[in-house]
mmCIF file with all atom_site columns, C-alpha atoms in Angstrom:
data_model
loop_
_atom_site.group_PDB
_atom_site.id
_atom_site.type_symbol
_atom_site.label_atom_id
_atom_site.label_alt_id
_atom_site.label_comp_id
_atom_site.label_asym_id
_atom_site.label_entity_id
_atom_site.label_seq_id
_atom_site.pdbx_PDB_ins_code
_atom_site.Cartn_x
_atom_site.Cartn_y
_atom_site.Cartn_z
_atom_site.occupancy
_atom_site.B_iso_or_equiv
_atom_site.pdbx_formal_charge
_atom_site.auth_seq_id
_atom_site.auth_comp_id
_atom_site.auth_asym_id
_atom_site.auth_atom_id
_atom_site.pdbx_PDB_model_num
ATOM 1   C CA . MET P 1 1   ? 66.464 74.306 85.886  1.00 90.00 ? 201 MET P CA 1
ATOM 2   C CA . ALA P 1 2   ? 66.084 70.385 86.558  1.00 96.00 ? 202 ALA P CA 1
ATOM 3   C CA . LYS P 1 3   ? 62.586 69.357 87.993  1.00 98.00 ? 203 LYS P CA 1
ATOM 4   C CA . GLY P 1 4   ? 62.335 67.354 91.134  1.00 98.00 ? 204 GLY P CA 1
ATOM 5   C CA . TYR P 1 5   ? 60.639 64.059 92.089  1.00 98.00 ? 205 TYR P CA 1
ATOM 6   C CA . TRP P 1 6   ? 59.642 61.930 94.632  1.00 98.00 ? 206 TRP P CA 1
ATOM 7   C CA . ILE P 1 7   ? 60.032 58.400 94.080  1.00 98.00 ? 207 ILE P CA 1
ATOM 8   C CA . ALA P 1 8   ? 58.079 55.835 96.524  1.00 98.00 ? 208 ALA P CA 1
ATOM 9   C CA . ARG P 1 9   ? 57.889 52.297 96.581  1.00 98.00 ? 209 ARG P CA 1
ATOM 10  C CA . VAL P 1 10  ? 54.978 51.136 98.883  1.00 97.00 ? 210 VAL P CA 1
ATOM 11  C CA . ASP P 1 11  ? 53.355 47.944 100.874 1.00 97.00 ? 211 ASP P CA 1
ATOM 12  C CA . VAL P 1 12  ? 50.058 48.865 102.174 1.00 97.00 ? 212 VAL P CA 1
ATOM 13  C CA . ARG P 1 13  ? 49.470 47.113 105.500 1.00 96.00 ? 213 ARG P CA 1
ATOM 14  C CA . ASP P 1 14  ? 46.235 49.199 106.164 1.00 97.00 ? 214 ASP P CA 1
ATOM 15  C CA . ALA P 1 15  ? 44.057 49.792 103.400 1.00 96.00 ? 215 ALA P CA 1
ATOM 16  C CA . GLU P 1 16  ? 41.545 52.068 105.172 1.00 97.00 ? 216 GLU P CA 1
ATOM 17  C CA . ALA P 1 17  ? 44.405 54.418 106.953 1.00 96.00 ? 217 ALA P CA 1
ATOM 18  C CA . TYR P 1 18  ? 45.833 54.055 103.164 1.00 96.00 ? 218 TYR P CA 1
ATOM 19  C CA . LYS P 1 19  ? 42.580 55.644 101.807 1.00 96.00 ? 219 LYS P CA 1
ATOM 20  C CA . GLU P 1 20  ? 42.581 58.604 104.187 1.00 97.00 ? 220 GLU P CA 1
ATOM 21  C CA . TYR P 1 21  ? 46.068 59.433 103.540 1.00 97.00 ? 221 TYR P CA 1
ATOM 22  C CA . VAL P 1 22  ? 45.575 59.415 99.693  1.00 96.00 ? 222 VAL P CA 1
ATOM 23  C CA . ALA P 1 23  ? 42.105 61.419 100.115 1.00 96.00 ? 223 ALA P CA 1
ATOM 24  C CA . ALA P 1 24  ? 44.319 63.783 102.291 1.00 97.00 ? 224 ALA P CA 1
ATOM 25  C CA . ASN P 1 25  ? 47.796 64.442 100.189 1.00 97.00 ? 225 ASN P CA 1
ATOM 26  C CA . GLY P 1 26  ? 46.618 65.936 96.859  1.00 97.00 ? 226 GLY P CA 1
ATOM 27  C CA . ALA P 1 27  ? 46.126 69.253 98.565  1.00 97.00 ? 227 ALA P CA 1
ATOM 28  C CA . ALA P 1 28  ? 49.829 69.389 99.176  1.00 98.00 ? 228 ALA P CA 1
ATOM 29  C CA . PHE P 1 29  ? 51.101 67.907 95.967  1.00 98.00 ? 229 PHE P CA 1
ATOM 30  C CA . ALA P 1 30  ? 48.809 70.465 94.128  1.00 98.00 ? 230 ALA P CA 1
ATOM 31  C CA . LYS P 1 31  ? 50.231 73.393 96.334  1.00 98.00 ? 231 LYS P CA 1
ATOM 32  C CA . HIS P 1 32  ? 53.928 72.494 95.505  1.00 98.00 ? 232 HIS P CA 1
ATOM 33  C CA . GLY P 1 33  ? 53.065 71.902 91.823  1.00 98.00 ? 233 GLY P CA 1
ATOM 34  C CA . GLY P 1 34  ? 53.371 67.958 92.183  1.00 98.00 ? 234 GLY P CA 1
ATOM 35  C CA . ARG P 1 35  ? 51.910 65.836 89.456  1.00 98.00 ? 235 ARG P CA 1
ATOM 36  C CA . PHE P 1 36  ? 51.784 62.023 89.425  1.00 98.00 ? 236 PHE P CA 1
ATOM 37  C CA . LEU P 1 37  ? 53.759 60.519 86.364  1.00 98.00 ? 237 LEU P CA 1
ATOM 38  C CA . VAL P 1 38  ? 53.447 56.964 88.001  1.00 98.00 ? 238 VAL P CA 1
ATOM 39  C CA . ARG P 1 39  ? 50.663 55.826 90.320  1.00 96.00 ? 239 ARG P CA 1
ATOM 40  C CA . GLY P 1 40  ? 50.265 52.126 90.879  1.00 93.00 ? 240 GLY P CA 1
ATOM 41  C CA . GLY P 1 41  ? 49.706 50.467 87.742  1.00 94.00 ? 241 GLY P CA 1
ATOM 42  C CA . ALA P 1 42  ? 51.539 47.052 86.247  1.00 96.00 ? 242 ALA P CA 1
ATOM 43  C CA . PHE P 1 43  ? 54.870 46.744 86.672  1.00 97.00 ? 243 PHE P CA 1
ATOM 44  C CA . GLU P 1 44  ? 57.973 43.997 86.591  1.00 96.00 ? 244 GLU P CA 1
ATOM 45  C CA . ALA P 1 45  ? 60.458 43.652 88.972  1.00 96.00 ? 245 ALA P CA 1
ATOM 46  C CA . VAL P 1 46  ? 63.507 43.067 86.641  1.00 97.00 ? 246 VAL P CA 1
ATOM 47  C CA . MET P 1 47  ? 66.045 43.504 89.538  1.00 97.00 ? 247 MET P CA 1
ATOM 48  C CA . GLY P 1 48  ? 65.845 43.915 93.283  1.00 96.00 ? 248 GLY P CA 1
ATOM 49  C CA . GLN P 1 49  ? 63.014 43.143 95.671  1.00 95.00 ? 249 GLN P CA 1
ATOM 50  C CA . PRO P 1 50  ? 59.805 44.783 94.551  1.00 96.00 ? 250 PRO P CA 1
ATOM 51  C CA . ARG P 1 51  ? 56.908 46.401 96.786  1.00 97.00 ? 251 ARG P CA 1
ATOM 52  C CA . SER P 1 52  ? 53.323 46.188 95.890  1.00 96.00 ? 252 SER P CA 1
ATOM 53  C CA . ARG P 1 53  ? 52.824 49.582 95.159  1.00 96.00 ? 253 ARG P CA 1
ATOM 54  C CA . ASN P 1 54  ? 55.169 52.277 92.757  1.00 97.00 ? 254 ASN P CA 1
ATOM 55  C CA . VAL P 1 55  ? 54.899 56.136 92.585  1.00 98.00 ? 255 VAL P CA 1
ATOM 56  C CA . VAL P 1 56  ? 56.513 58.714 90.759  1.00 98.00 ? 256 VAL P CA 1
ATOM 57  C CA . ILE P 1 57  ? 55.554 62.647 91.453  1.00 98.00 ? 257 ILE P CA 1
ATOM 58  C CA . GLU P 1 58  ? 57.201 65.182 89.344  1.00 98.00 ? 258 GLU P CA 1
ATOM 59  C CA . PHE P 1 59  ? 57.542 68.851 90.686  1.00 98.00 ? 259 PHE P CA 1
ATOM 60  C CA . PRO P 1 60  ? 58.580 71.643 89.176  1.00 98.00 ? 260 PRO P CA 1
ATOM 61  C CA . SER P 1 61  ? 61.814 71.781 90.871  1.00 98.00 ? 261 SER P CA 1
ATOM 62  C CA . TYR P 1 62  ? 63.715 69.766 93.504  1.00 98.00 ? 262 TYR P CA 1
ATOM 63  C CA . ALA P 1 63  ? 63.139 72.496 95.899  1.00 98.00 ? 263 ALA P CA 1
ATOM 64  C CA . ASP P 1 64  ? 59.625 72.269 95.417  1.00 98.00 ? 264 ASP P CA 1
ATOM 65  C CA . ALA P 1 65  ? 59.853 68.419 95.805  1.00 98.00 ? 265 ALA P CA 1
ATOM 66  C CA . LEU P 1 66  ? 61.519 68.924 99.293  1.00 98.00 ? 266 LEU P CA 1
ATOM 67  C CA . ALA P 1 67  ? 59.349 71.480 100.274 1.00 98.00 ? 267 ALA P CA 1
ATOM 68  C CA . CYS P 1 68  ? 56.139 69.515 99.729  1.00 98.00 ? 268 CYS P CA 1
ATOM 69  C CA . TRP P 1 69  ? 57.395 66.645 101.940 1.00 98.00 ? 269 TRP P CA 1
ATOM 70  C CA . ASN P 1 70  ? 58.328 69.211 104.700 1.00 98.00 ? 270 ASN P CA 1
ATOM 71  C CA . SER P 1 71  ? 55.153 70.984 104.554 1.00 98.00 ? 271 SER P CA 1
ATOM 72  C CA . ASP P 1 72  ? 52.983 70.682 107.437 1.00 98.00 ? 272 ASP P CA 1
ATOM 73  C CA . LEU P 1 73  ? 49.890 70.391 104.850 1.00 98.00 ? 273 LEU P CA 1
ATOM 74  C CA . TYR P 1 74  ? 51.635 67.010 103.663 1.00 98.00 ? 274 TYR P CA 1
ATOM 75  C CA . GLN P 1 75  ? 53.087 65.807 107.094 1.00 98.00 ? 275 GLN P CA 1
ATOM 76  C CA . ALA P 1 76  ? 49.321 65.991 108.519 1.00 98.00 ? 276 ALA P CA 1
ATOM 77  C CA . ALA P 1 77  ? 48.141 63.850 105.220 1.00 97.00 ? 277 ALA P CA 1
ATOM 78  C CA . LYS P 1 78  ? 51.248 61.249 106.155 1.00 97.00 ? 278 LYS P CA 1
ATOM 79  C CA . ALA P 1 79  ? 49.976 61.225 109.503 1.00 97.00 ? 279 ALA P CA 1
ATOM 80  C CA . LYS P 1 80  ? 46.711 59.641 108.283 1.00 97.00 ? 280 LYS P CA 1
ATOM 81  C CA . GLN P 1 81  ? 48.841 56.364 107.193 1.00 95.00 ? 281 GLN P CA 1
ATOM 82  C CA . ARG P 1 82  ? 49.142 55.688 110.870 1.00 93.00 ? 282 ARG P CA 1
ATOM 83  C CA . GLY P 1 83  ? 52.154 53.472 110.416 1.00 91.00 ? 283 GLY P CA 1
ATOM 84  C CA . GLY P 1 84  ? 50.131 51.428 107.915 1.00 94.00 ? 284 GLY P CA 1
ATOM 85  C CA . VAL P 1 85  ? 52.489 50.970 105.005 1.00 96.00 ? 285 VAL P CA 1
ATOM 86  C CA . ASP P 1 86  ? 56.112 50.147 104.811 1.00 97.00 ? 286 ASP P CA 1
ATOM 87  C CA . ALA P 1 87  ? 57.792 52.065 101.847 1.00 96.00 ? 287 ALA P CA 1
ATOM 88  C CA . GLU P 1 88  ? 61.224 53.548 100.792 1.00 97.00 ? 288 GLU P CA 1
ATOM 89  C CA . ILE P 1 89  ? 60.429 57.398 99.349  1.00 97.00 ? 289 ILE P CA 1
ATOM 90  C CA . LEU P 1 90  ? 63.337 59.382 97.433  1.00 98.00 ? 290 LEU P CA 1
ATOM 91  C CA . VAL P 1 91  ? 63.061 63.049 96.990  1.00 98.00 ? 291 VAL P CA 1
ATOM 92  C CA . ILE P 1 92  ? 65.454 63.227 94.123  1.00 98.00 ? 292 ILE P CA 1
ATOM 93  C CA . GLU P 1 93  ? 66.785 66.109 91.442  1.00 98.00 ? 293 GLU P CA 1
ATOM 94  C CA . GLY P 1 94  ? 66.284 65.350 88.100  1.00 98.00 ? 294 GLY P CA 1
ATOM 95  C CA . TYR P 1 95  ? 68.990 65.380 85.519  1.00 97.00 ? 295 TYR P CA 1
ATOM 96  C CA . ASP P 1 96  ? 69.159 68.396 83.172  1.00 92.00 ? 296 ASP P CA 1
ATOM 97  C CA . GLY P 1 97  ? 72.058 67.555 81.131  1.00 92.00 ? 297 GLY P CA 1
ATOM 98  C CA . PRO P 1 98  ? 73.094 65.697 77.918  1.00 92.00 ? 298 PRO P CA 1
ATOM 99  C CA . GLN P 1 99  ? 71.183 62.512 76.905  1.00 90.00 ? 299 GLN P CA 1
ATOM 100 C CA . PRO P 1 100 ? 72.494 59.605 75.191  1.00 90.00 ? 300 PRO P CA 1
ATOM 101 C CA . SER P 1 101 ? 72.200 59.353 71.323  1.00 87.00 ? 301 SER P CA 1
ATOM 102 C CA . VAL P 1 102 ? 72.625 56.646 68.588  1.00 83.00 ? 302 VAL P CA 1
ATOM 103 C CA . SER P 1 103 ? 75.940 55.451 68.384  1.00 79.00 ? 303 SER P CA 1
ATOM 104 C CA . GLU P 1 104 ? 77.826 52.944 65.997  1.00 70.00 ? 304 GLU P CA 1
ATOM 105 C CA . PRO P 1 105 ? 77.144 49.641 67.154  1.00 74.00 ? 305 PRO P CA 1
ATOM 106 C CA . ALA P 1 106 ? 79.633 47.501 69.196  1.00 71.00 ? 306 ALA P CA 1
ATOM 107 C CA . PRO P 1 107 ? 81.977 45.172 66.877  1.00 74.00 ? 307 PRO P CA 1
ATOM 108 C CA . GLU P 1 108 ? 80.673 41.747 66.735  1.00 78.00 ? 308 GLU P CA 1
ATOM 109 C CA . ALA P 1 109 ? 81.849 39.163 69.118  1.00 74.00 ? 309 ALA P CA 1
ATOM 110 C CA . GLY P 1 110 ? 85.430 37.661 67.998  1.00 68.00 ? 310 GLY P CA 1
ATOM 111 C CA . ARG P 1 111 ? 86.123 40.144 65.543  1.00 58.00 ? 311 ARG P CA 1
ATOM 112 C CA . ALA P 1 112 ? 88.763 43.033 66.302  1.00 57.00 ? 312 ALA P CA 1
ATOM 113 C CA . SER P 1 113 ? 88.075 46.077 65.955  1.00 50.00 ? 313 SER P CA 1
ATOM 114 C CA . GLU P 1 114 ? 89.824 48.084 63.158  1.00 51.00 ? 314 GLU P CA 1
#
């Protein structure tokens, strides 16, 4: 079964409200099996418009990730932000299929393939 993820890109406008949210959100994540894979940290925006904070949370399944988002526990924590953030947040199903493998290198530029 594929895991579920939250992918969040956030600009904090009200640091005090965000601190209250962070202090309250852990109970919802723990209840639904969430664990942080990315929580802030260094980054380089190599394409597109960046936000100042990036977060990736892994859940045992997509259903668990959605259940956490929709839970009263998380919604109560989210309310503590009081609109103090601009964010994009995805709840997304992980990929559980075949992965890329090492293959022969592409032909050199200017040489016809045989």
